[in-house]
């Protein structure tokens, strides 16, 4: 028995419900559908929903909580020796049990763990069968219920549509659940991190070296979790990116809206869109393979030492990536400036550049500021370019020729490869994620508000 | 020249027009919007262009300071002169032309800057003031001429967009005056204003008459009758009739003009 | 007449004024040139990026082979006629195919005798050659006892040498291919035994530590399965949400919150979705690590805002008159929406969905978080098999030290870009074909 089988059984049951109840509704009026309140298929839909929903709910409860409950049971049933160990090394014991369950032929020798694995397996099989029986029973129950309710006066369509409305609302709520899920998971894991490392050390600490002891009995360095070098590194790279994307993006928006012919626009806009559509991993590869060596050689040629994983290379390529973003948002801001202002300036004998710098850009300024803020938030959250082109050394520096590391690079470094769920090292990634989420969120909300206010002025 | 022309009987004297259009055709893509119009415009007169919507009067007006240049599909043929110089001659400089031929738009369009900066914008870009005191003087004089000085002299730093609609339109007129134009084009300057503000703008136009050649496009025949000395009636891109305002409104020669001013169409 | 002063007439023809005007025009031209260079620069970056990838990637689809005369020795493989099929197969599977290679190379280079040199010699052939020979024998047992010229994959360094990526003129110390190997290589070239062929294996195999054996099929299948999950979740949920918000939602706080939420979610960095996936799908729900199911779920949450926003826009574009007409015929609100509005809005919804899917296809960071970054040789066959995705494969190869992986990475990028261009092209085509002016 597998989860997929339960799901398929439920779908089959829903189909049976649809067919039988539809037939029954037809039979109840001996084929004269005008006597029915709703169309026969509505009775069928209603029955299918009745058969499917309760079973699905039971199924989801099992998928989400099943293994957790069983693990709890298994852990509480462990012999005392292991439980004591469990207090200290929760994930380790659990992982060994899990491994033993998944791979019975594994090298696990500890008898208690093997026993626990067997118990886990037995409980799991029992649980999944229980779920199957419960889900199918509720499905059949739903079918019988719908069958019983089917008579010519039953307003099947309205009932079915009520269910549909609930489904619509549930779908919309998923967006909220996602946000809540993000906040909750980041907060929860971060709080566990902050039990081990103080918030002040994290936010203001100048030293980042998250290597902690692998086993509890090792007397190794406790690791340092001062995130300031990561924040400054992120800022430095974002700043460099904006120094590339800001002028180029804004000036190309100005050119395309104010100077370019329709034909030039027709060519240039898709080029910018393609630039926006290139996956970030491709930019990262380009940065690491082409741009970083280029800057390093350039530095050698002019006598400046530029690290091969310099902030400059990562920032520069990130800037290229953000150009289309800045340009299209600035384009929107500039086109939102009423034409009458531009005409007023031109009619006074201003040249186009005078009109742009004195009238159009000041009028579009809030929109452009919003565009820049959104672009910065994009740069702060960008991952692949910096993972591939920026370094891992948490240098506290403002020198773009040196290697720096960023928040996103560290999250990736901390969470790829072998990891345990409870160590400060792993948990610190979530604290970094929380910082990242909050800062981009603030930037976005702020930027969107500026842009919206600005739109209201001219609408 | 100003003094001379006011003394001579306009019917007999051969005056040189400030601006002259000869056989002007305008096309928007394939659309022939203005068809072979010839019209002389004099310095001491207010000329009103009237006619139903889409008759080409605004298009013609926008040819006089080459604002149609900003429309990519627009093509102008024929000959328009300012003091005898062809304004479509490649040697003519659009920037200077537009400074000499000012324009006021249908909807007041003050820049999102202070009242002072709105007026000072033109003189600044053209370099008309050598120092700050000159600029202050230009701003003050322009606002006085536009009859706005007393209303705004204490709040020159507040934004131009904060003024009422009528004040905004007079601010735009002052802004045009500040670059010391010779001709002022007005494209339905009162259509977005209430009657009281309209009266003020009309009074202002009357005051400005004589210093500037004023050409005004208007929908309102009463307005044309009130403020203009010459009237030109446009219909479907043609200049149907042109002459003294009193003559046009009392004894039109053309049937189409008569139908329009008596309200048969338009 | 008012008593205000008149200005002095401006002398536009004065030399100062003329000079000033010329200067202003010059400034305008400079400004315009700056704008134009910005556009050109952006275009240039794109050309550089694509050009660089193509320059490297074109060779990634080719692979060097070496033709060797291999004698399929009966002694090693057994006689297929003398033994039953199973026993023969077993013997072939157990047989040390290196000995065949060794013998073939010895025949080719009789002068190489020392054990050390022979070990170096066998390394000019790809490690995958043994498998290739074994498969040949298993397919046609009759081959045993004969000598055949077999086209074997060359090792990655020889491949790079053939492609000119390793310069034979450099001093030996700086070169990965030593003089000795270079001599062998040149001898093979002289005998016309070295050839450069289209590398089909690149499209049919999974990942490998050896560049000449690595392929993108595993990652492509992984991406496909992941996208199926993403589509199955994000499309219905996104469309239903859009329908609710546009057609049924009352104007209240909850609706406002949902709206703000969706706009903000659209701007949350993708890696945060990865953290969510890690914490919830792996941490709480204990779904398997590295599985396309989890990747698809994570990407679905990430893509959802894109689809919702696009779907809302196209539902909004359906004119109210259509709803009024349907309502006038007695349709219930649900029927109005599902029979009339949604079908009319569908092209726009599909366009948005395809664009969202293209975004999901190019996304890497969240997949790293949920462990789809592992080294996986097998082609994934289901939603819970360990798998990787195309962009992650690119990331992994880009990180590999072997020089030959550079062109493999570029080639994989070309494949990924092809998919993305096809998807976006489809979206543009849909938009143009069904674009309707109401």
PDB file of N, CA and C in Angstrom, chain A residues 56-140:
ATOM      1  N   UNK A  56      -9.970  12.791   0.975  1.00  0.00           N
ATOM      2  CA  UNK A  56      -8.770  13.566   0.690  1.00  0.00           C
ATOM      3  C   UNK A  56      -8.241  14.226   1.952  1.00  0.00           C
ATOM      4  N   UNK A  57      -9.172  14.742   2.766  1.00  0.00           N
ATOM      5  CA  UNK A  57      -8.749  15.397   4.011  1.00  0.00           C
ATOM      6  C   UNK A  57      -7.986  14.412   4.881  1.00  0.00           C
ATOM      7  N   UNK A  58      -8.577  13.211   5.042  1.00  0.00           N
ATOM      8  CA  UNK A  58      -7.911  12.183   5.851  1.00  0.00           C
ATOM      9  C   UNK A  58      -6.542  11.860   5.265  1.00  0.00           C
ATOM     10  N   UNK A  59      -6.499  11.771   3.941  1.00  0.00           N
ATOM     11  CA  UNK A  59      -5.257  11.449   3.242  1.00  0.00           C
ATOM     12  C   UNK A  59      -4.183  12.501   3.524  1.00  0.00           C
ATOM     13  N   UNK A  60      -4.558  13.780   3.427  1.00  0.00           N
ATOM     14  CA  UNK A  60      -3.573  14.843   3.638  1.00  0.00           C
ATOM     15  C   UNK A  60      -3.090  14.868   5.080  1.00  0.00           C
ATOM     16  N   UNK A  61      -4.031  14.664   6.002  1.00  0.00           N
ATOM     17  CA  UNK A  61      -3.626  14.629   7.414  1.00  0.00           C
ATOM     18  C   UNK A  61      -2.556  13.553   7.595  1.00  0.00           C
ATOM     19  N   UNK A  62      -2.783  12.398   6.971  1.00  0.00           N
ATOM     20  CA  UNK A  62      -1.811  11.310   7.085  1.00  0.00           C
ATOM     21  C   UNK A  62      -0.469  11.721   6.469  1.00  0.00           C
ATOM     22  N   UNK A  63      -0.494  12.312   5.268  1.00  0.00           N
ATOM     23  CA  UNK A  63       0.757  12.656   4.585  1.00  0.00           C
ATOM     24  C   UNK A  63       1.561  13.643   5.418  1.00  0.00           C
ATOM     25  N   UNK A  64       0.844  14.621   6.005  1.00  0.00           N
ATOM     26  CA  UNK A  64       1.574  15.681   6.701  1.00  0.00           C
ATOM     27  C   UNK A  64       2.038  15.228   8.083  1.00  0.00           C
ATOM     28  N   UNK A  65       1.163  14.515   8.800  1.00  0.00           N
ATOM     29  CA  UNK A  65       1.506  14.239  10.202  1.00  0.00           C
ATOM     30  C   UNK A  65       1.947  12.799  10.444  1.00  0.00           C
ATOM     31  N   UNK A  66       1.602  11.902   9.532  1.00  0.00           N
ATOM     32  CA  UNK A  66       1.784  10.467   9.790  1.00  0.00           C
ATOM     33  C   UNK A  66       3.166  10.109  10.308  1.00  0.00           C
ATOM     34  N   UNK A  67       4.199  10.459   9.509  1.00  0.00           N
ATOM     35  CA  UNK A  67       5.544  10.042   9.885  1.00  0.00           C
ATOM     36  C   UNK A  67       5.991  10.698  11.183  1.00  0.00           C
ATOM     37  N   UNK A  68       5.569  11.938  11.390  1.00  0.00           N
ATOM     38  CA  UNK A  68       5.957  12.622  12.633  1.00  0.00           C
ATOM     39  C   UNK A  68       5.417  11.893  13.845  1.00  0.00           C
ATOM     40  N   UNK A  69       4.124  11.515  13.772  1.00  0.00           N
ATOM     41  CA  UNK A  69       3.502  10.838  14.915  1.00  0.00           C
ATOM     42  C   UNK A  69       4.212   9.516  15.171  1.00  0.00           C
ATOM     43  N   UNK A  70       4.451   8.777  14.092  1.00  0.00           N
ATOM     44  CA  UNK A  70       5.089   7.471  14.271  1.00  0.00           C
ATOM     45  C   UNK A  70       6.493   7.636  14.855  1.00  0.00           C
ATOM     46  N   UNK A  71       7.209   8.641  14.356  1.00  0.00           N
ATOM     47  CA  UNK A  71       8.549   8.869  14.907  1.00  0.00           C
ATOM     48  C   UNK A  71       8.478   9.158  16.398  1.00  0.00           C
ATOM     49  N   UNK A  72       7.493   9.976  16.771  1.00  0.00           N
ATOM     50  CA  UNK A  72       7.317  10.283  18.200  1.00  0.00           C
ATOM     51  C   UNK A  72       7.107   9.008  18.992  1.00  0.00           C
ATOM     52  N   UNK A  73       6.211   8.144  18.455  1.00  0.00           N
ATOM     53  CA  UNK A  73       5.918   6.886  19.141  1.00  0.00           C
ATOM     54  C   UNK A  73       7.174   6.028  19.255  1.00  0.00           C
ATOM     55  N   UNK A  74       7.913   5.952  18.159  1.00  0.00           N
ATOM     56  CA  UNK A  74       9.113   5.111  18.165  1.00  0.00           C
ATOM     57  C   UNK A  74      10.125   5.634  19.168  1.00  0.00           C
ATOM     58  N   UNK A  75      10.319   6.927  19.170  1.00  0.00           N
ATOM     59  CA  UNK A  75      11.301   7.529  20.077  1.00  0.00           C
ATOM     60  C   UNK A  75      10.921   7.279  21.526  1.00  0.00           C
ATOM     61  N   UNK A  76       9.618   7.461  21.819  1.00  0.00           N
ATOM     62  CA  UNK A  76       9.215   7.287  23.215  1.00  0.00           C
ATOM     63  C   UNK A  76       9.343   5.830  23.624  1.00  0.00           C
ATOM     64  N   UNK A  77       9.302   4.931  22.653  1.00  0.00           N
ATOM     65  CA  UNK A  77       9.417   3.516  22.976  1.00  0.00           C
ATOM     66  C   UNK A  77      10.856   3.008  23.044  1.00  0.00           C
ATOM     67  N   UNK A  78      11.799   3.872  22.790  1.00  0.00           N
ATOM     68  CA  UNK A  78      13.197   3.432  22.797  1.00  0.00           C
ATOM     69  C   UNK A  78      13.637   3.060  24.199  1.00  0.00           C
ATOM     70  N   UNK A  79      14.558   2.116  24.297  1.00  0.00           N
ATOM     71  CA  UNK A  79      15.093   1.761  25.619  1.00  0.00           C
ATOM     72  C   UNK A  79      15.778   2.975  26.257  1.00  0.00           C
ATOM     73  N   UNK A  80      15.916   2.923  27.588  1.00  0.00           N
ATOM     74  CA  UNK A  80      16.382   4.101  28.323  1.00  0.00           C
ATOM     75  C   UNK A  80      17.731   4.600  27.839  1.00  0.00           C
ATOM     76  N   UNK A  81      18.636   3.677  27.596  1.00  0.00           N
ATOM     77  CA  UNK A  81      19.977   4.082  27.176  1.00  0.00           C
ATOM     78  C   UNK A  81      19.931   4.972  25.955  1.00  0.00           C
ATOM     79  N   UNK A  82      19.161   4.535  24.970  1.00  0.00           N
ATOM     80  CA  UNK A  82      19.065   5.305  23.741  1.00  0.00           C
ATOM     81  C   UNK A  82      18.332   6.620  23.956  1.00  0.00           C
ATOM     82  N   UNK A  83      17.289   6.586  24.828  1.00  0.00           N
ATOM     83  CA  UNK A  83      16.544   7.822  25.071  1.00  0.00           C
ATOM     84  C   UNK A  83      17.462   8.876  25.649  1.00  0.00           C
ATOM     85  N   UNK A  84      18.336   8.435  26.571  1.00  0.00           N
ATOM     86  CA  UNK A  84      19.258   9.389  27.174  1.00  0.00           C
ATOM     87  C   UNK A  84      20.119  10.002  26.076  1.00  0.00           C
ATOM     88  N   UNK A  85      20.577   9.125  25.209  1.00  0.00           N
ATOM     89  CA  UNK A  85      21.386   9.615  24.101  1.00  0.00           C
ATOM     90  C   UNK A  85      20.556  10.554  23.218  1.00  0.00           C
ATOM     91  N   UNK A  86      19.292  10.196  23.120  1.00  0.00           N
ATOM     92  CA  UNK A  86      18.401  10.963  22.270  1.00  0.00           C
ATOM     93  C   UNK A  86      18.311  12.417  22.717  1.00  0.00           C
ATOM     94  N   UNK A  87      18.352  12.593  24.058  1.00  0.00           N
ATOM     95  CA  UNK A  87      18.261  13.959  24.567  1.00  0.00           C
ATOM     96  C   UNK A  87      19.335  14.839  23.937  1.00  0.00           C
ATOM     97  N   UNK A  88      20.497  14.243  23.751  1.00  0.00           N
ATOM     98  CA  UNK A  88      21.591  15.062  23.241  1.00  0.00           C
ATOM     99  C   UNK A  88      21.659  15.045  21.717  1.00  0.00           C
ATOM    100  N   UNK A  89      21.412  13.877  21.167  1.00  0.00           N
ATOM    101  CA  UNK A  89      21.714  13.702  19.746  1.00  0.00           C
ATOM    102  C   UNK A  89      20.462  13.305  18.977  1.00  0.00           C
ATOM    103  N   UNK A  90      19.448  14.113  19.121  1.00  0.00           N
ATOM    104  CA  UNK A  90      18.150  13.748  18.570  1.00  0.00           C
ATOM    105  C   UNK A  90      18.253  13.341  17.102  1.00  0.00           C
ATOM    106  N   UNK A  91      18.796  14.228  16.320  1.00  0.00           N
ATOM    107  CA  UNK A  91      18.750  13.992  14.880  1.00  0.00           C
ATOM    108  C   UNK A  91      19.588  12.781  14.488  1.00  0.00           C
ATOM    109  N   UNK A  92      20.672  12.565  15.252  1.00  0.00           N
ATOM    110  CA  UNK A  92      21.569  11.478  14.883  1.00  0.00           C
ATOM    111  C   UNK A  92      20.861  10.134  15.000  1.00  0.00           C
ATOM    112  N   UNK A  93      20.230   9.919  16.160  1.00  0.00           N
ATOM    113  CA  UNK A  93      19.523   8.665  16.372  1.00  0.00           C
ATOM    114  C   UNK A  93      18.406   8.518  15.353  1.00  0.00           C
ATOM    115  N   UNK A  94      17.675   9.605  15.170  1.00  0.00           N
ATOM    116  CA  UNK A  94      16.536   9.571  14.263  1.00  0.00           C
ATOM    117  C   UNK A  94      16.999   9.251  12.844  1.00  0.00           C
ATOM    118  N   UNK A  95      18.111   9.871  12.485  1.00  0.00           N
ATOM    119  CA  UNK A  95      18.641   9.631  11.146  1.00  0.00           C
ATOM    120  C   UNK A  95      19.033   8.177  10.962  1.00  0.00           C
ATOM    121  N   UNK A  96      19.618   7.613  12.003  1.00  0.00           N
ATOM    122  CA  UNK A  96      20.024   6.215  11.881  1.00  0.00           C
ATOM    123  C   UNK A  96      18.799   5.326  11.748  1.00  0.00           C
ATOM    124  N   UNK A  97      17.756   5.670  12.514  1.00  0.00           N
ATOM    125  CA  UNK A  97      16.526   4.870  12.396  1.00  0.00           C
ATOM    126  C   UNK A  97      15.973   5.005  10.979  1.00  0.00           C
ATOM    127  N   UNK A  98      15.931   6.242  10.497  1.00  0.00           N
ATOM    128  CA  UNK A  98      15.387   6.479   9.162  1.00  0.00           C
ATOM    129  C   UNK A  98      16.162   5.708   8.103  1.00  0.00           C
ATOM    130  N   UNK A  99      17.470   5.777   8.227  1.00  0.00           N
ATOM    131  CA  UNK A  99      18.312   5.074   7.263  1.00  0.00           C
ATOM    132  C   UNK A  99      18.018   3.580   7.291  1.00  0.00           C
ATOM    133  N   UNK A 100      17.907   3.055   8.513  1.00  0.00           N
ATOM    134  CA  UNK A 100      17.646   1.623   8.653  1.00  0.00           C
ATOM    135  C   UNK A 100      16.290   1.264   8.055  1.00  0.00           C
ATOM    136  N   UNK A 101      15.325   2.179   8.177  1.00  0.00           N
ATOM    137  CA  UNK A 101      13.998   1.899   7.616  1.00  0.00           C
ATOM    138  C   UNK A 101      14.075   1.898   6.087  1.00  0.00           C
ATOM    139  N   UNK A 102      14.719   2.921   5.561  1.00  0.00           N
ATOM    140  CA  UNK A 102      14.739   3.059   4.114  1.00  0.00           C
ATOM    141  C   UNK A 102      15.577   1.969   3.450  1.00  0.00           C
ATOM    142  N   UNK A 103      16.600   1.577   4.131  1.00  0.00           N
ATOM    143  CA  UNK A 103      17.537   0.639   3.519  1.00  0.00           C
ATOM    144  C   UNK A 103      17.827  -0.500   4.484  1.00  0.00           C
ATOM    145  N   UNK A 104      16.973  -1.532   4.486  1.00  0.00           N
ATOM    146  CA  UNK A 104      17.106  -2.619   5.468  1.00  0.00           C
ATOM    147  C   UNK A 104      18.469  -3.312   5.372  1.00  0.00           C
ATOM    148  N   UNK A 105      19.105  -3.220   4.208  1.00  0.00           N
ATOM    149  CA  UNK A 105      20.382  -3.920   4.047  1.00  0.00           C
ATOM    150  C   UNK A 105      21.552  -3.032   4.448  1.00  0.00           C
ATOM    151  N   UNK A 106      21.254  -1.926   5.139  1.00  0.00           N
ATOM    152  CA  UNK A 106      22.338  -1.006   5.481  1.00  0.00           C
ATOM    153  C   UNK A 106      23.241  -1.606   6.548  1.00  0.00           C
ATOM    154  N   UNK A 107      24.291  -0.882   6.838  1.00  0.00           N
ATOM    155  CA  UNK A 107      25.305  -1.421   7.743  1.00  0.00           C
ATOM    156  C   UNK A 107      24.928  -1.218   9.208  1.00  0.00           C
ATOM    157  N   UNK A 108      23.729  -0.791   9.448  1.00  0.00           N
ATOM    158  CA  UNK A 108      23.313  -0.535  10.834  1.00  0.00           C
ATOM    159  C   UNK A 108      23.360  -1.828  11.649  1.00  0.00           C
ATOM    160  N   UNK A 109      24.076  -1.771  12.783  1.00  0.00           N
ATOM    161  CA  UNK A 109      24.222  -2.990  13.580  1.00  0.00           C
ATOM    162  C   UNK A 109      23.568  -2.868  14.946  1.00  0.00           C
ATOM    163  N   UNK A 110      23.396  -1.651  15.420  1.00  0.00           N
ATOM    164  CA  UNK A 110      22.879  -1.454  16.768  1.00  0.00           C
ATOM    165  C   UNK A 110      21.508  -2.116  16.924  1.00  0.00           C
ATOM    166  N   UNK A 111      21.383  -3.062  17.826  1.00  0.00           N
ATOM    167  CA  UNK A 111      20.123  -3.820  17.907  1.00  0.00           C
ATOM    168  C   UNK A 111      18.931  -2.930  18.248  1.00  0.00           C
ATOM    169  N   UNK A 112      19.129  -1.959  19.151  1.00  0.00           N
ATOM    170  CA  UNK A 112      18.004  -1.108  19.537  1.00  0.00           C
ATOM    171  C   UNK A 112      17.488  -0.315  18.347  1.00  0.00           C
ATOM    172  N   UNK A 113      18.450   0.167  17.552  1.00  0.00           N
ATOM    173  CA  UNK A 113      18.057   0.957  16.389  1.00  0.00           C
ATOM    174  C   UNK A 113      17.333   0.075  15.386  1.00  0.00           C
ATOM    175  N   UNK A 114      17.848  -1.129  15.209  1.00  0.00           N
ATOM    176  CA  UNK A 114      17.186  -2.051  14.281  1.00  0.00           C
ATOM    177  C   UNK A 114      15.774  -2.354  14.746  1.00  0.00           C
ATOM    178  N   UNK A 115      15.648  -2.563  16.062  1.00  0.00           N
ATOM    179  CA  UNK A 115      14.324  -2.843  16.611  1.00  0.00           C
ATOM    180  C   UNK A 115      13.402  -1.661  16.382  1.00  0.00           C
ATOM    181  N   UNK A 116      13.954  -0.468  16.618  1.00  0.00           N
ATOM    182  CA  UNK A 116      13.145   0.732  16.423  1.00  0.00           C
ATOM    183  C   UNK A 116      12.722   0.856  14.968  1.00  0.00           C
ATOM    184  N   UNK A 117      13.653   0.534  14.084  1.00  0.00           N
ATOM    185  CA  UNK A 117      13.323   0.609  12.669  1.00  0.00           C
ATOM    186  C   UNK A 117      12.204  -0.350  12.323  1.00  0.00           C
ATOM    187  N   UNK A 118      12.292  -1.571  12.929  1.00  0.00           N
ATOM    188  CA  UNK A 118      11.223  -2.547  12.653  1.00  0.00           C
ATOM    189  C   UNK A 118       9.892  -2.043  13.180  1.00  0.00           C
ATOM    190  N   UNK A 119       9.965  -1.463  14.379  1.00  0.00           N
ATOM    191  CA  UNK A 119       8.737  -0.947  14.973  1.00  0.00           C
ATOM    192  C   UNK A 119       8.168   0.166  14.085  1.00  0.00           C
ATOM    193  N   UNK A 120       9.073   1.014  13.627  1.00  0.00           N
ATOM    194  CA  UNK A 120       8.658   2.106  12.756  1.00  0.00           C
ATOM    195  C   UNK A 120       7.944   1.548  11.530  1.00  0.00           C
ATOM    196  N   UNK A 121       8.565   0.556  10.929  1.00  0.00           N
ATOM    197  CA  UNK A 121       8.002  -0.015   9.724  1.00  0.00           C
ATOM    198  C   UNK A 121       6.613  -0.591  10.000  1.00  0.00           C
ATOM    199  N   UNK A 122       6.515  -1.327  11.110  1.00  0.00           N
ATOM    200  CA  UNK A 122       5.232  -1.950  11.446  1.00  0.00           C
ATOM    201  C   UNK A 122       4.162  -0.881  11.651  1.00  0.00           C
ATOM    202  N   UNK A 123       4.541   0.156  12.408  1.00  0.00           N
ATOM    203  CA  UNK A 123       3.576   1.226  12.673  1.00  0.00           C
ATOM    204  C   UNK A 123       3.178   1.923  11.377  1.00  0.00           C
ATOM    205  N   UNK A 124       4.177   2.093  10.505  1.00  0.00           N
ATOM    206  CA  UNK A 124       3.918   2.797   9.264  1.00  0.00           C
ATOM    207  C   UNK A 124       2.913   2.014   8.415  1.00  0.00           C
ATOM    208  N   UNK A 125       3.141   0.706   8.331  1.00  0.00           N
ATOM    209  CA  UNK A 125       2.226  -0.128   7.538  1.00  0.00           C
ATOM    210  C   UNK A 125       0.830  -0.079   8.140  1.00  0.00           C
ATOM    211  N   UNK A 126       0.780  -0.171   9.472  1.00  0.00           N
ATOM    212  CA  UNK A 126      -0.526  -0.123  10.117  1.00  0.00           C
ATOM    213  C   UNK A 126      -1.198   1.224   9.840  1.00  0.00           C
ATOM    214  N   UNK A 127      -0.412   2.276   9.948  1.00  0.00           N
ATOM    215  CA  UNK A 127      -0.949   3.630   9.748  1.00  0.00           C
ATOM    216  C   UNK A 127      -1.490   3.822   8.343  1.00  0.00           C
ATOM    217  N   UNK A 128      -0.738   3.342   7.382  1.00  0.00           N
ATOM    218  CA  UNK A 128      -1.165   3.600   6.016  1.00  0.00           C
ATOM    219  C   UNK A 128      -2.409   2.781   5.682  1.00  0.00           C
ATOM    220  N   UNK A 129      -2.496   1.577   6.244  1.00  0.00           N
ATOM    221  CA  UNK A 129      -3.717   0.796   6.030  1.00  0.00           C
ATOM    222  C   UNK A 129      -4.903   1.455   6.718  1.00  0.00           C
ATOM    223  N   UNK A 130      -4.667   1.950   7.913  1.00  0.00           N
ATOM    224  CA  UNK A 130      -5.751   2.634   8.627  1.00  0.00           C
ATOM    225  C   UNK A 130      -6.235   3.821   7.808  1.00  0.00           C
ATOM    226  N   UNK A 131      -5.292   4.556   7.267  1.00  0.00           N
ATOM    227  CA  UNK A 131      -5.659   5.703   6.441  1.00  0.00           C
ATOM    228  C   UNK A 131      -6.480   5.255   5.247  1.00  0.00           C
ATOM    229  N   UNK A 132      -6.021   4.180   4.618  1.00  0.00           N
ATOM    230  CA  UNK A 132      -6.722   3.668   3.453  1.00  0.00           C
ATOM    231  C   UNK A 132      -8.163   3.304   3.800  1.00  0.00           C
ATOM    232  N   UNK A 133      -8.319   2.537   4.881  1.00  0.00           N
ATOM    233  CA  UNK A 133      -9.654   2.078   5.264  1.00  0.00           C
ATOM    234  C   UNK A 133     -10.538   3.270   5.611  1.00  0.00           C
ATOM    235  N   UNK A 134      -9.978   4.196   6.406  1.00  0.00           N
ATOM    236  CA  UNK A 134     -10.758   5.373   6.809  1.00  0.00           C
ATOM    237  C   UNK A 134     -11.169   6.195   5.598  1.00  0.00           C
ATOM    238  N   UNK A 135     -10.200   6.445   4.702  1.00  0.00           N
ATOM    239  CA  UNK A 135     -10.469   7.293   3.553  1.00  0.00           C
ATOM    240  C   UNK A 135     -11.517   6.654   2.654  1.00  0.00           C
ATOM    241  N   UNK A 136     -11.357   5.359   2.398  1.00  0.00           N
ATOM    242  CA  UNK A 136     -12.310   4.692   1.511  1.00  0.00           C
ATOM    243  C   UNK A 136     -13.688   4.645   2.165  1.00  0.00           C
ATOM    244  N   UNK A 137     -13.707   4.368   3.473  1.00  0.00           N
ATOM    245  CA  UNK A 137     -14.993   4.314   4.171  1.00  0.00           C
ATOM    246  C   UNK A 137     -15.690   5.668   4.082  1.00  0.00           C
ATOM    247  N   UNK A 138     -14.956   6.726   4.316  1.00  0.00           N
ATOM    248  CA  UNK A 138     -15.586   8.043   4.265  1.00  0.00           C
ATOM    249  C   UNK A 138     -16.037   8.348   2.840  1.00  0.00           C
ATOM    250  N   UNK A 139     -15.254   7.884   1.862  1.00  0.00           N
ATOM    251  CA  UNK A 139     -15.661   8.079   0.483  1.00  0.00           C
ATOM    252  C   UNK A 139     -16.964   7.376   0.177  1.00  0.00           C
ATOM    253  N   UNK A 140     -17.035   6.121   0.609  1.00  0.00           N
ATOM    254  CA  UNK A 140     -18.269   5.359   0.384  1.00  0.00           C
ATOM    255  C   UNK A 140     -19.415   6.027   1.124  1.00  0.00           C
TER     256      UNK A 140
END
